């Protein structure tokens, strides 16, 4: 049996106080300052992952830095903490390490970490892309949106996940807008897509107008704070939020009952998996990036798989094929950690239809 580890970290200081309740009585700034001096933490043992072909088990290992610290502390310091956490997983017997949330974003997206470990490393981004695209297509279909005719926007389009999503969606979408802050990278990506597919995509560094026009939005920035607010969305829009921390404000769930926001990359794991750790999902479900690490362990592909900023369509096809072989599948829709039923989707669609009728 090949074994894996998956690296997590506190998204914010509230995750730290859940783990160490005594910290609730201390000033948040003091707690966050103290966190950076903590050693890596073995969080839990993951058991029960079993496919028709193999079984695996592993561990959650935690790098004690918050999201904000990941992006504001000196990069060398952050990378040393990540490598130290990876070394702990190595000593525990893991043969492949998955990088979760911001640990897969900082630095060179896993390359330096892999060079400093004696085990394989993957960011999990290939399966994240595959599942996000599948969920987006299903959600759009349920909202009666034809992707080939819809206005589609990708927020964070120049990142590793956003760029490959853009290249794949350009094969079927006629109206595609890429949104990112770096206009030079946007222009370069647009040119690449035109060469590959012949589609002339729109690009913009100003998100508001593009978001308000879009029928379907796939958002995958590495922003620390939310970047999509209720007033940014048109009635009937579908938003697939792949980012962690989230790109879509919780206010959208509170005040917009006419848009469908789904969490990207939620996966049913085969077997009777027990994570022995509550990361917000019901039993048996995981993030796609976690699932990629398990899939590679089950398949015995003990190799660096998804690293760096350049994802390939071939990687995504490969991990999709292996996922199907071992029984992983996209779970039903979830929104802000809660399940979304077909009846709820129908109600959202009806409210959007009524608002559209009133506006005419």
PDB file of N, CA, C and O in Angstrom, residues 127 130-136 138 263-268 285 288 320 323 327-333:
ATOM      1  N   UNK A 127      -6.772  17.906 -10.917  1.00  0.00           N
ATOM      2  CA  UNK A 127      -8.111  17.371 -10.645  1.00  0.00           C
ATOM      3  C   UNK A 127      -9.061  18.489 -10.211  1.00  0.00           C
ATOM      4  O   UNK A 127     -10.264  18.411 -10.450  1.00  0.00           O
ATOM      5  N   UNK A 130     -10.390  19.769 -13.459  1.00  0.00           N
ATOM      6  CA  UNK A 130     -11.318  18.826 -14.086  1.00  0.00           C
ATOM      7  C   UNK A 130     -12.685  18.858 -13.403  1.00  0.00           C
ATOM      8  O   UNK A 130     -13.731  18.913 -14.071  1.00  0.00           O
ATOM      9  N   UNK A 131     -12.688  18.851 -12.082  1.00  0.00           N
ATOM     10  CA  UNK A 131     -13.963  18.819 -11.363  1.00  0.00           C
ATOM     11  C   UNK A 131     -14.682  20.165 -11.418  1.00  0.00           C
ATOM     12  O   UNK A 131     -15.915  20.210 -11.477  1.00  0.00           O
ATOM     13  N   UNK A 132     -13.930  21.253 -11.411  1.00  0.00           N
ATOM     14  CA  UNK A 132     -14.566  22.578 -11.491  1.00  0.00           C
ATOM     15  C   UNK A 132     -15.266  22.750 -12.836  1.00  0.00           C
ATOM     16  O   UNK A 132     -16.391  23.267 -12.902  1.00  0.00           O
ATOM     17  N   UNK A 133     -14.620  22.329 -13.903  1.00  0.00           N
ATOM     18  CA  UNK A 133     -15.233  22.447 -15.228  1.00  0.00           C
ATOM     19  C   UNK A 133     -16.478  21.569 -15.330  1.00  0.00           C
ATOM     20  O   UNK A 133     -17.511  21.994 -15.868  1.00  0.00           O
ATOM     21  N   UNK A 134     -16.373  20.356 -14.791  1.00  0.00           N
ATOM     22  CA  UNK A 134     -17.537  19.456 -14.858  1.00  0.00           C
ATOM     23  C   UNK A 134     -18.712  20.025 -14.051  1.00  0.00           C
ATOM     24  O   UNK A 134     -19.858  20.025 -14.524  1.00  0.00           O
ATOM     25  N   UNK A 135     -18.426  20.540 -12.855  1.00  0.00           N
ATOM     26  CA  UNK A 135     -19.494  21.100 -12.020  1.00  0.00           C
ATOM     27  C   UNK A 135     -20.103  22.339 -12.669  1.00  0.00           C
ATOM     28  O   UNK A 135     -21.327  22.543 -12.629  1.00  0.00           O
ATOM     29  N   UNK A 136     -19.258  23.173 -13.263  1.00  0.00           N
ATOM     30  CA  UNK A 136     -19.757  24.389 -13.926  1.00  0.00           C
ATOM     31  C   UNK A 136     -20.677  24.034 -15.077  1.00  0.00           C
ATOM     32  O   UNK A 136     -21.749  24.644 -15.250  1.00  0.00           O
ATOM     33  N   UNK A 138     -22.443  21.292 -15.485  1.00  0.00           N
ATOM     34  CA  UNK A 138     -23.692  20.728 -14.965  1.00  0.00           C
ATOM     35  C   UNK A 138     -24.600  21.822 -14.396  1.00  0.00           C
ATOM     36  O   UNK A 138     -25.813  21.825 -14.624  1.00  0.00           O
ATOM     37  N   UNK A 263     -19.588  25.542  -4.850  1.00  0.00           N
ATOM     38  CA  UNK A 263     -18.185  25.334  -4.485  1.00  0.00           C
ATOM     39  C   UNK A 263     -17.537  24.472  -5.555  1.00  0.00           C
ATOM     40  O   UNK A 263     -18.101  23.457  -5.974  1.00  0.00           O
ATOM     41  N   UNK A 264     -16.370  24.852  -5.990  1.00  0.00           N
ATOM     42  CA  UNK A 264     -15.683  24.058  -7.005  1.00  0.00           C
ATOM     43  C   UNK A 264     -14.950  22.884  -6.395  1.00  0.00           C
ATOM     44  O   UNK A 264     -14.475  22.940  -5.257  1.00  0.00           O
ATOM     45  N   UNK A 265     -14.869  21.795  -7.126  1.00  0.00           N
ATOM     46  CA  UNK A 265     -13.999  20.706  -6.742  1.00  0.00           C
ATOM     47  C   UNK A 265     -14.394  19.920  -5.518  1.00  0.00           C
ATOM     48  O   UNK A 265     -13.555  19.613  -4.676  1.00  0.00           O
ATOM     49  N   UNK A 266     -15.687  19.565  -5.369  1.00  0.00           N
ATOM     50  CA  UNK A 266     -16.127  18.717  -4.255  1.00  0.00           C
ATOM     51  C   UNK A 266     -16.278  17.290  -4.779  1.00  0.00           C
ATOM     52  O   UNK A 266     -16.994  17.041  -5.734  1.00  0.00           O
ATOM     53  N   UNK A 267     -15.622  16.337  -4.116  1.00  0.00           N
ATOM     54  CA  UNK A 267     -15.474  14.995  -4.678  1.00  0.00           C
ATOM     55  C   UNK A 267     -15.909  13.920  -3.687  1.00  0.00           C
ATOM     56  O   UNK A 267     -15.610  14.015  -2.486  1.00  0.00           O
ATOM     57  N   UNK A 268     -16.602  12.890  -4.199  1.00  0.00           N
ATOM     58  CA  UNK A 268     -16.933  11.709  -3.404  1.00  0.00           C
ATOM     59  C   UNK A 268     -15.754  10.742  -3.467  1.00  0.00           C
ATOM     60  O   UNK A 268     -15.314  10.347  -4.553  1.00  0.00           O
ATOM     61  N   UNK A 285     -16.705  13.085   1.594  1.00  0.00           N
ATOM     62  CA  UNK A 285     -16.421  14.111   0.593  1.00  0.00           C
ATOM     63  C   UNK A 285     -15.072  14.769   0.869  1.00  0.00           C
ATOM     64  O   UNK A 285     -14.660  14.911   2.010  1.00  0.00           O
ATOM     65  N   UNK A 288     -11.091  18.424  -4.336  1.00  0.00           N
ATOM     66  CA  UNK A 288     -10.469  17.714  -5.447  1.00  0.00           C
ATOM     67  C   UNK A 288      -8.953  17.647  -5.298  1.00  0.00           C
ATOM     68  O   UNK A 288      -8.328  16.660  -5.687  1.00  0.00           O
ATOM     69  N   UNK A 320      -8.257  12.750 -14.740  1.00  0.00           N
ATOM     70  CA  UNK A 320      -9.685  12.464 -14.885  1.00  0.00           C
ATOM     71  C   UNK A 320      -9.906  10.979 -15.156  1.00  0.00           C
ATOM     72  O   UNK A 320     -10.808  10.353 -14.595  1.00  0.00           O
ATOM     73  N   UNK A 323      -9.130   9.011 -11.969  1.00  0.00           N
ATOM     74  CA  UNK A 323     -10.194   9.222 -10.982  1.00  0.00           C
ATOM     75  C   UNK A 323     -11.380   8.319 -11.289  1.00  0.00           C
ATOM     76  O   UNK A 323     -11.943   7.672 -10.382  1.00  0.00           O
ATOM     77  N   UNK A 327     -12.958   5.217  -8.972  1.00  0.00           N
ATOM     78  CA  UNK A 327     -14.272   5.451  -8.389  1.00  0.00           C
ATOM     79  C   UNK A 327     -14.485   6.810  -7.754  1.00  0.00           C
ATOM     80  O   UNK A 327     -15.450   7.004  -7.005  1.00  0.00           O
ATOM     81  N   UNK A 328     -13.613   7.771  -8.017  1.00  0.00           N
ATOM     82  CA  UNK A 328     -13.851   9.142  -7.543  1.00  0.00           C
ATOM     83  C   UNK A 328     -14.854   9.805  -8.497  1.00  0.00           C
ATOM     84  O   UNK A 328     -14.810   9.576  -9.705  1.00  0.00           O
ATOM     85  N   UNK A 329     -15.723  10.640  -7.962  1.00  0.00           N
ATOM     86  CA  UNK A 329     -16.676  11.342  -8.818  1.00  0.00           C
ATOM     87  C   UNK A 329     -17.073  12.672  -8.192  1.00  0.00           C
ATOM     88  O   UNK A 329     -16.991  12.833  -6.959  1.00  0.00           O
ATOM     89  N   UNK A 330     -17.462  13.595  -9.052  1.00  0.00           N
ATOM     90  CA  UNK A 330     -17.909  14.901  -8.565  1.00  0.00           C
ATOM     91  C   UNK A 330     -19.174  14.713  -7.741  1.00  0.00           C
ATOM     92  O   UNK A 330     -20.119  14.044  -8.178  1.00  0.00           O
ATOM     93  N   UNK A 331     -19.173  15.255  -6.527  1.00  0.00           N
ATOM     94  CA  UNK A 331     -20.335  15.137  -5.649  1.00  0.00           C
ATOM     95  C   UNK A 331     -21.392  16.137  -6.092  1.00  0.00           C
ATOM     96  O   UNK A 331     -21.160  16.991  -6.940  1.00  0.00           O
ATOM     97  N   UNK A 332     -22.587  16.028  -5.511  1.00  0.00           N
ATOM     98  CA  UNK A 332     -23.637  16.999  -5.811  1.00  0.00           C
ATOM     99  C   UNK A 332     -23.180  18.410  -5.469  1.00  0.00           C
ATOM    100  O   UNK A 332     -22.178  18.621  -4.803  1.00  0.00           O
ATOM    101  N   UNK A 333     -23.939  19.377  -5.935  1.00  0.00           N
ATOM    102  CA  UNK A 333     -23.545  20.769  -5.703  1.00  0.00           C
ATOM    103  C   UNK A 333     -23.547  21.110  -4.220  1.00  0.00           C
ATOM    104  O   UNK A 333     -24.416  20.684  -3.465  1.00  0.00           O
TER     105      UNK A 333
END
